[in-house]
Tab-separated table of C-alpha atoms in Angstrom:
chain	number	residue	atom	x	y	z
A	850	MET	CA	4.037	15.354	17.223
A	851	GLU	CA	0.781	15.793	15.669
A	852	LEU	CA	-1.256	16.267	12.377
A	853	TYR	CA	-3.024	19.303	11.976
A	854	PHE	CA	-5.352	19.753	9.133
A	855	LEU	CA	-5.719	23.188	7.473
A	856	GLY	CA	-7.825	22.058	4.329
A	857	THR	CA	-9.607	18.750	3.639
A	858	GLY	CA	-11.561	19.419	0.636
A	859	ALA	CA	-11.037	18.172	-3.130
A	860	GLY	CA	-11.043	20.264	-6.112
A	861	MET	CA	-12.216	23.652	-4.925
A	862	PRO	CA	-12.998	25.241	-1.450
A	863	THR	CA	-16.278	25.126	-0.032
A	864	ARG	CA	-17.938	26.896	3.057
A	865	GLY	CA	-16.928	24.053	5.341
A	866	ARG	CA	-13.583	22.709	3.681
A	867	ASN	CA	-10.727	24.525	2.223
A	868	VAL	CA	-8.415	22.634	-0.272
A	869	THR	CA	-5.693	20.534	0.718
A	870	SER	CA	-2.987	21.375	3.271
A	871	VAL	CA	-1.980	19.231	6.331
A	872	ALA	CA	0.553	20.343	8.805
A	873	LEU	CA	2.980	17.905	10.991
A	874	ASN	CA	3.584	19.954	13.960
A	875	LEU	CA	7.149	18.964	15.290
A	876	MET	CA	7.434	21.592	17.674
A	877	PRO	CA	8.439	19.426	20.707
A	878	GLU	CA	10.819	17.537	18.566
A	879	ARG	CA	12.543	19.980	16.949
A	880	GLY	CA	10.923	23.249	17.181
A	881	THR	CA	9.548	23.428	13.574
A	882	VAL	CA	6.436	22.606	11.455
A	883	TRP	CA	6.316	20.445	8.124
A	884	LEU	CA	3.607	21.336	5.855
A	885	PHE	CA	2.159	18.716	3.129
A	886	ASP	CA	0.615	20.754	0.137
A	887	ALA	CA	-0.594	24.249	0.217
A	888	GLY	CA	-3.846	24.658	-1.538
A	889	GLU	CA	-5.248	27.973	-2.359
A	890	GLY	CA	-6.286	29.796	0.971
A	891	THR	CA	-3.678	27.766	3.017
A	892	GLN	CA	-2.276	30.842	4.709
A	893	HIS	CA	-5.866	32.275	5.359
A	894	GLN	CA	-6.464	29.131	7.152
A	895	MET	CA	-3.127	29.334	9.236
A	896	LEU	CA	-4.516	32.652	10.632
A	897	ARG	CA	-7.283	30.566	12.308
A	898	SER	CA	-5.115	28.129	13.663
A	899	PRO	CA	-2.041	27.519	16.092
A	900	ILE	CA	0.381	26.963	12.881
A	901	LYS	CA	2.761	29.708	12.452
A	902	PRO	CA	4.386	30.462	9.118
A	903	GLY	CA	7.639	31.466	10.536
A	904	LYS	CA	7.915	28.156	12.163
A	905	LEU	CA	7.781	26.289	8.983
A	906	GLU	CA	10.903	24.094	7.951
A	907	PHE	CA	9.832	22.219	5.124
A	908	ILE	CA	6.813	22.110	2.573
A	909	PHE	CA	6.382	18.844	0.780
A	910	ILE	CA	4.221	19.094	-2.363
A	911	THR	CA	2.624	15.738	-3.391
A	912	HIS	CA	1.589	16.886	-7.038
A	913	LEU	CA	1.213	20.195	-8.993
A	914	HIS	CA	-2.563	20.294	-9.484
A	915	GLY	CA	-3.927	23.748	-8.234
A	916	ASP	CA	-5.735	22.362	-5.147
A	917	HIS	CA	-2.555	21.267	-3.835
A	918	LEU	CA	-0.269	24.127	-4.836
A	919	TYR	CA	-1.630	27.566	-5.563
A	920	GLY	CA	-1.487	28.816	-2.215
A	921	LEU	CA	2.361	28.210	-2.145
A	922	PRO	CA	3.442	31.759	-3.495
A	923	GLY	CA	1.338	33.638	-1.187
A	924	LEU	CA	2.237	31.623	1.835
A	925	MET	CA	5.975	31.986	1.047
A	926	THR	CA	5.677	35.749	0.711
A	927	SER	CA	3.488	36.345	3.976
A	928	ARG	CA	6.193	34.351	5.774
A	929	SER	CA	8.546	37.238	5.250
A	930	TYR	CA	6.221	39.598	6.718
A	931	GLN	CA	5.302	37.478	9.783
A	932	GLY	CA	8.641	37.030	11.232
A	933	GLY	CA	9.976	34.276	9.113
A	934	ASP	CA	13.873	34.479	8.730
A	935	GLU	CA	15.073	30.928	8.985
A	936	PRO	CA	15.553	28.933	5.676
A	937	LEU	CA	12.442	27.348	4.021
A	938	THR	CA	12.988	24.190	1.892
A	939	VAL	CA	10.110	23.174	-0.478
A	940	PHE	CA	10.273	19.523	-1.760
A	941	GLY	CA	8.240	18.835	-4.771
A	942	PRO	CA	7.979	17.184	-8.254
A	943	PRO	CA	9.875	18.434	-11.386
A	944	GLY	CA	8.047	21.748	-12.235
A	945	VAL	CA	7.597	23.215	-8.820
A	946	ARG	CA	10.831	25.375	-9.209
A	947	ARG	CA	9.636	26.861	-12.323
A	948	PHE	CA	6.090	27.413	-10.718
A	949	VAL	CA	7.573	29.198	-7.699
A	950	GLU	CA	10.170	31.106	-9.731
A	951	THR	CA	7.717	32.299	-12.324
A	952	ALA	CA	5.360	33.593	-9.501
A	953	PHE	CA	8.010	35.726	-7.865
A	954	GLU	CA	9.593	37.026	-10.975
A	955	VAL	CA	6.125	37.961	-12.321
A	956	SER	CA	5.002	39.545	-9.000
A	957	GLY	CA	8.318	41.046	-8.149
A	958	ALA	CA	8.111	39.326	-4.590
A	959	HIS	CA	11.123	39.685	-2.092
A	960	LEU	CA	11.678	37.249	0.534
A	961	ASP	CA	13.841	37.992	3.761
A	962	TYR	CA	14.805	34.197	3.955
A	963	GLU	CA	16.732	31.832	2.117
A	964	VAL	CA	14.483	29.450	-0.046
A	965	ARG	CA	15.612	26.053	-1.165
A	966	ILE	CA	13.798	24.211	-3.684
A	967	ARG	CA	14.503	20.342	-4.019
A	968	GLU	CA	12.708	18.614	-6.959
A	969	PHE	CA	12.588	14.890	-6.484
A	970	GLU	CA	11.111	11.781	-8.212
A	971	GLU	CA	11.428	8.636	-5.867
A	972	GLY	CA	13.462	7.497	-2.963
A	973	VAL	CA	15.001	9.429	0.088
A	974	VAL	CA	14.093	12.972	-0.231
A	975	PHE	CA	15.309	14.044	3.275
A	976	GLU	CA	17.293	12.246	6.024
A	977	ASP	CA	18.913	13.405	9.398
A	978	GLU	CA	19.610	12.298	12.730
A	979	GLN	CA	15.838	12.437	13.645
A	980	PHE	CA	13.806	11.545	10.624
A	981	ARG	CA	13.836	9.798	7.248
A	982	VAL	CA	11.437	10.760	4.494
A	983	THR	CA	10.877	8.562	1.433
A	984	ALA	CA	8.781	9.175	-1.514
A	985	ALA	CA	7.194	7.114	-4.155
A	986	LYS	CA	5.049	7.602	-7.149
A	987	LEU	CA	1.359	6.768	-6.726
A	988	GLU	CA	-1.167	6.577	-9.813
A	989	HIS	CA	-2.855	9.975	-10.743
A	990	ARG	CA	-3.466	12.116	-13.996
A	991	ILE	CA	-0.113	13.915	-13.311
A	992	ASP	CA	2.816	12.439	-11.355
A	993	SER	CA	1.836	12.370	-7.861
A	994	TYR	CA	3.415	11.196	-4.742
A	995	GLY	CA	3.289	9.830	-1.381
A	996	PHE	CA	5.641	10.566	1.477
A	997	ARG	CA	6.593	8.023	4.533
A	998	VAL	CA	7.905	10.324	7.520
A	999	ALA	CA	9.786	7.954	9.780
A	1000	GLU	CA	11.172	8.940	13.065
A	1001	ARG	CA	14.138	7.357	14.279
A	1002	ASP	CA	14.164	5.412	17.669
A	1003	THR	CA	14.852	7.080	20.868
A	1004	PRO	CA	17.124	5.739	23.518
A	1005	GLY	CA	15.275	5.302	26.835
A	1006	ALA	CA	15.696	7.450	30.044
A	1007	LEU	CA	19.107	7.031	31.687
A	1008	ASP	CA	18.529	5.785	35.267
A	1009	SER	CA	20.151	8.512	37.125
A	1010	ALA	CA	18.596	7.461	40.551
A	1011	ARG	CA	20.403	3.981	40.157
A	1012	LEU	CA	23.788	5.423	39.134
A	1013	ALA	CA	23.723	7.899	42.114
A	1014	ALA	CA	22.887	4.964	44.441
A	1015	GLU	CA	26.155	3.360	43.036
A	1016	GLY	CA	28.182	6.243	43.840
A	1017	PHE	CA	28.391	7.899	40.194
A	1018	ARG	CA	28.041	11.892	39.949
A	1019	PRO	CA	26.427	13.594	37.118
A	1020	GLY	CA	28.974	14.608	34.573
A	1021	PRO	CA	30.002	14.786	31.091
A	1022	ASP	CA	30.081	10.787	31.101
A	1023	TYR	CA	26.423	10.740	31.768
A	1024	ALA	CA	25.918	11.947	28.082
A	1025	ARG	CA	28.246	9.087	27.022
A	1026	LEU	CA	26.066	6.497	29.054
A	1027	LYS	CA	22.938	7.944	27.710
A	1028	ARG	CA	24.144	7.009	24.255
A	1029	GLY	CA	24.629	3.513	25.453
A	1030	GLU	CA	28.475	3.591	25.360
A	1031	THR	CA	30.877	1.943	27.788
A	1032	VAL	CA	32.485	4.100	30.114
A	1033	THR	CA	35.364	4.010	32.600
A	1034	MET	CA	34.546	5.881	35.691
A	1035	PRO	CA	37.135	7.897	37.843
A	1036	ASP	CA	37.317	5.081	40.435
A	1037	GLY	CA	38.356	2.788	37.904
A	1038	ARG	CA	34.976	1.000	37.594
A	1039	THR	CA	33.853	0.272	33.617
A	1040	ILE	CA	30.253	0.210	33.152
A	1041	ASP	CA	28.016	-0.460	30.335
A	1042	GLY	CA	25.509	2.546	29.605
A	1043	GLY	CA	22.887	0.325	27.815
A	1044	ALA	CA	22.352	-1.442	31.207
A	1045	TYR	CA	21.118	1.843	32.733
A	1046	LEU	CA	18.658	2.867	30.135
A	1047	GLY	CA	15.142	2.261	30.319
A	1048	PRO	CA	12.906	0.943	27.338
A	1049	ALA	CA	13.743	2.421	23.925
A	1050	LEU	CA	11.081	4.988	22.554
A	1051	LYS	CA	10.057	3.536	19.202
A	1052	GLY	CA	10.014	6.128	16.757
A	1053	ARG	CA	6.663	7.090	14.981
A	1054	THR	CA	5.825	6.649	11.207
A	1055	VAL	CA	3.242	8.904	9.269
A	1056	ALA	CA	2.262	8.150	5.791
A	1057	VAL	CA	0.776	11.254	3.844
A	1058	PHE	CA	-0.475	10.552	0.071
A	1059	GLY	CA	-1.198	12.666	-2.612
A	1060	ASP	CA	-4.148	11.898	-5.091
A	1061	THR	CA	-4.232	8.422	-6.363
A	1062	ARG	CA	-5.975	5.481	-7.741
A	1063	PRO	CA	-5.202	2.322	-5.497
A	1064	CYS	CA	-1.759	1.098	-6.569
A	1065	GLY	CA	0.836	-1.088	-5.736
A	1066	SER	CA	3.501	1.318	-4.241
A	1067	GLU	CA	0.856	2.628	-1.594
A	1068	LEU	CA	1.260	-0.558	0.504
A	1069	GLU	CA	5.162	-0.375	0.835
A	1070	LEU	CA	4.904	3.464	1.875
A	1071	ALA	CA	2.017	2.719	4.308
A	1072	ARG	CA	2.929	-0.697	6.039
A	1073	GLY	CA	3.053	-0.497	9.621
A	1074	ALA	CA	2.535	3.323	9.871
A	1075	ASP	CA	1.302	4.746	13.093
A	1076	VAL	CA	-1.069	6.956	10.938
A	1077	LEU	CA	-1.931	6.992	7.251
A	1078	VAL	CA	-3.445	10.143	5.840
A	1079	HIS	CA	-5.356	9.137	2.511
A	1080	GLU	CA	-7.705	10.777	0.051
A	1081	ALA	CA	-11.112	9.541	-0.179
A	1082	THR	CA	-12.776	11.706	-2.906
A	1083	TYR	CA	-15.866	9.389	-3.117
A	1084	MET	CA	-17.884	6.937	-1.496
A	1085	HIS	CA	-17.685	3.422	-2.925
A	1086	GLU	CA	-20.924	3.911	-5.103
A	1087	LYS	CA	-19.030	6.337	-7.065
A	1088	ALA	CA	-16.097	3.868	-7.561
A	1089	ASP	CA	-16.502	4.231	-11.436
A	1090	ASN	CA	-16.045	7.806	-11.106
A	1091	ALA	CA	-13.114	7.415	-8.748
A	1092	HIS	CA	-11.222	5.140	-11.205
A	1093	LYS	CA	-12.075	7.327	-14.259
A	1094	TYR	CA	-10.517	10.650	-12.525
A	1095	TYR	CA	-7.453	8.651	-10.730
A	1096	HIS	CA	-9.040	8.914	-7.190
A	1097	THR	CA	-9.798	6.690	-4.162
A	1098	THR	CA	-13.159	5.745	-2.435
A	1099	ALA	CA	-13.275	5.329	1.267
A	1100	THR	CA	-13.813	1.664	1.208
A	1101	GLN	CA	-10.497	1.323	-1.072
A	1102	ALA	CA	-8.445	3.507	1.408
A	1103	ALA	CA	-9.675	1.405	4.314
A	1104	ALA	CA	-8.804	-1.959	2.604
A	1105	LEU	CA	-5.280	-0.383	2.145
A	1106	ALA	CA	-5.055	0.549	5.866
A	1107	ALA	CA	-6.112	-2.982	7.033
A	1108	GLU	CA	-3.673	-4.698	4.639
A	1109	ALA	CA	-0.787	-2.479	5.690
A	1110	GLY	CA	-1.636	-2.825	9.358
A	1111	VAL	CA	-1.546	0.852	10.074
A	1112	GLY	CA	-2.370	2.313	13.538
A	1113	ALA	CA	-5.036	4.712	12.303
A	1114	LEU	CA	-6.556	6.090	8.882
A	1115	ILE	CA	-7.330	9.655	8.262
A	1116	LEU	CA	-9.505	10.252	5.259
A	1117	THR	CA	-9.273	13.644	3.640
A	1118	HIS	CA	-9.850	15.320	0.115
A	1119	LEU	CA	-13.437	14.748	0.342
A	1120	SER	CA	-15.680	15.776	-2.916
A	1121	SER	CA	-17.821	18.677	-2.157
A	1122	ARG	CA	-20.791	16.494	-2.769
A	1123	TYR	CA	-20.300	15.088	0.886
A	1124	GLN	CA	-21.890	17.426	3.518
A	1125	ASP	CA	-23.251	16.656	7.047
A	1126	GLU	CA	-24.878	13.209	6.879
A	1127	ALA	CA	-23.024	12.101	3.798
A	1128	VAL	CA	-19.593	12.610	5.714
A	1129	HIS	CA	-21.040	10.414	8.457
A	1130	ARG	CA	-21.807	7.680	5.802
A	1131	LEU	CA	-18.436	7.928	4.150
A	1132	LEU	CA	-16.915	7.340	7.586
A	1133	GLU	CA	-19.230	4.256	8.401
A	1134	GLU	CA	-18.312	2.875	5.080
A	1135	ALA	CA	-14.503	2.975	5.982
A	1136	ARG	CA	-15.199	1.851	9.549
A	1137	ALA	CA	-16.977	-1.341	8.372
A	1138	ILE	CA	-13.666	-2.512	7.032
A	1139	PHE	CA	-11.049	-0.530	9.309
A	1140	PRO	CA	-12.491	0.366	12.651
A	1141	ARG	CA	-9.786	2.790	13.501
A	1142	SER	CA	-10.816	5.276	10.753
A	1143	HIS	CA	-11.381	9.092	11.128
A	1144	VAL	CA	-12.543	11.770	8.715
A	1145	ALA	CA	-10.618	14.865	8.908
A	1146	GLU	CA	-12.219	18.299	9.206
A	1147	ASP	CA	-10.575	21.579	8.754
A	1148	PHE	CA	-8.977	22.896	12.051
A	1149	TRP	CA	-8.867	19.278	13.526
A	1150	SER	CA	-5.900	17.666	14.954
A	1151	TYR	CA	-4.574	14.166	15.608
A	1152	ALA	CA	-1.996	13.349	18.186
A	1153	ILE	CA	0.412	10.729	17.139
A	1154	PRO	CA	1.299	8.636	20.230
A	1155	ARG	CA	4.771	7.403	21.109
A	1156	ARG	CA	5.091	3.457	21.762
A	1157	ALA	CA	7.544	2.038	23.967
A	1158	GLU	CA	9.835	-0.538	22.055
């Protein structure tokens, strides 16, 4: 489970940073990839990355500004040509359906796979036996959302060596024991599966936010997350600009990370004014408040560790 950054710039692409898109690589967990935002040129960035469009399962759109959205129709169309035949679900604010359907209608595009579009406002937007995804509205010039992706805890490993030592042979009952159930074995003994399990593996939590000013809903989405992905359009010396244009400074993002008790903060969506040494200064500004801060670069990845219960 890792984050892979396809675009880390704000507003418009530069030579060093494309506009926003970040992939959550879940190939080991479910054989798929989830994408958060698809700014212009996202499919081009994928050509230079290990992310394969055919493996996309979900695309989550934080808001409908072009630097987070304009790459979506091209990416979806190219996916057909690149072997993508599994269904694709696009989650986004109201309006995303009209945007996608209009683009396809006007261009006469044809897709060889099923597209599902789910418009949401707030609350749980997806849930299954592995993950729960929650969205909450942030504070931006248009409706913008943050997502909290929570992986469910995984039972610990079954101590098969101990079972074998006690005379139990592998079979269908092992699956029940793995689930922690109580099983009556062929010789009449009844054993509690939970007593043969190692420590549970705590599920990981990732918070990915769209553009926003500091606001109250951020804290609940970010609280206790293993990693928080947050915009840092400006350094703190431009705090007035950040407020005026509904954005966040590196200092403000770091303060949120500290208050929420996250494992790591990744700053992205940097203004084009920040290049080279200025990026280093922006990072130092954040680390002065929250030492476990990082600034994302295009084609950079961050592995999310799994913690024992």
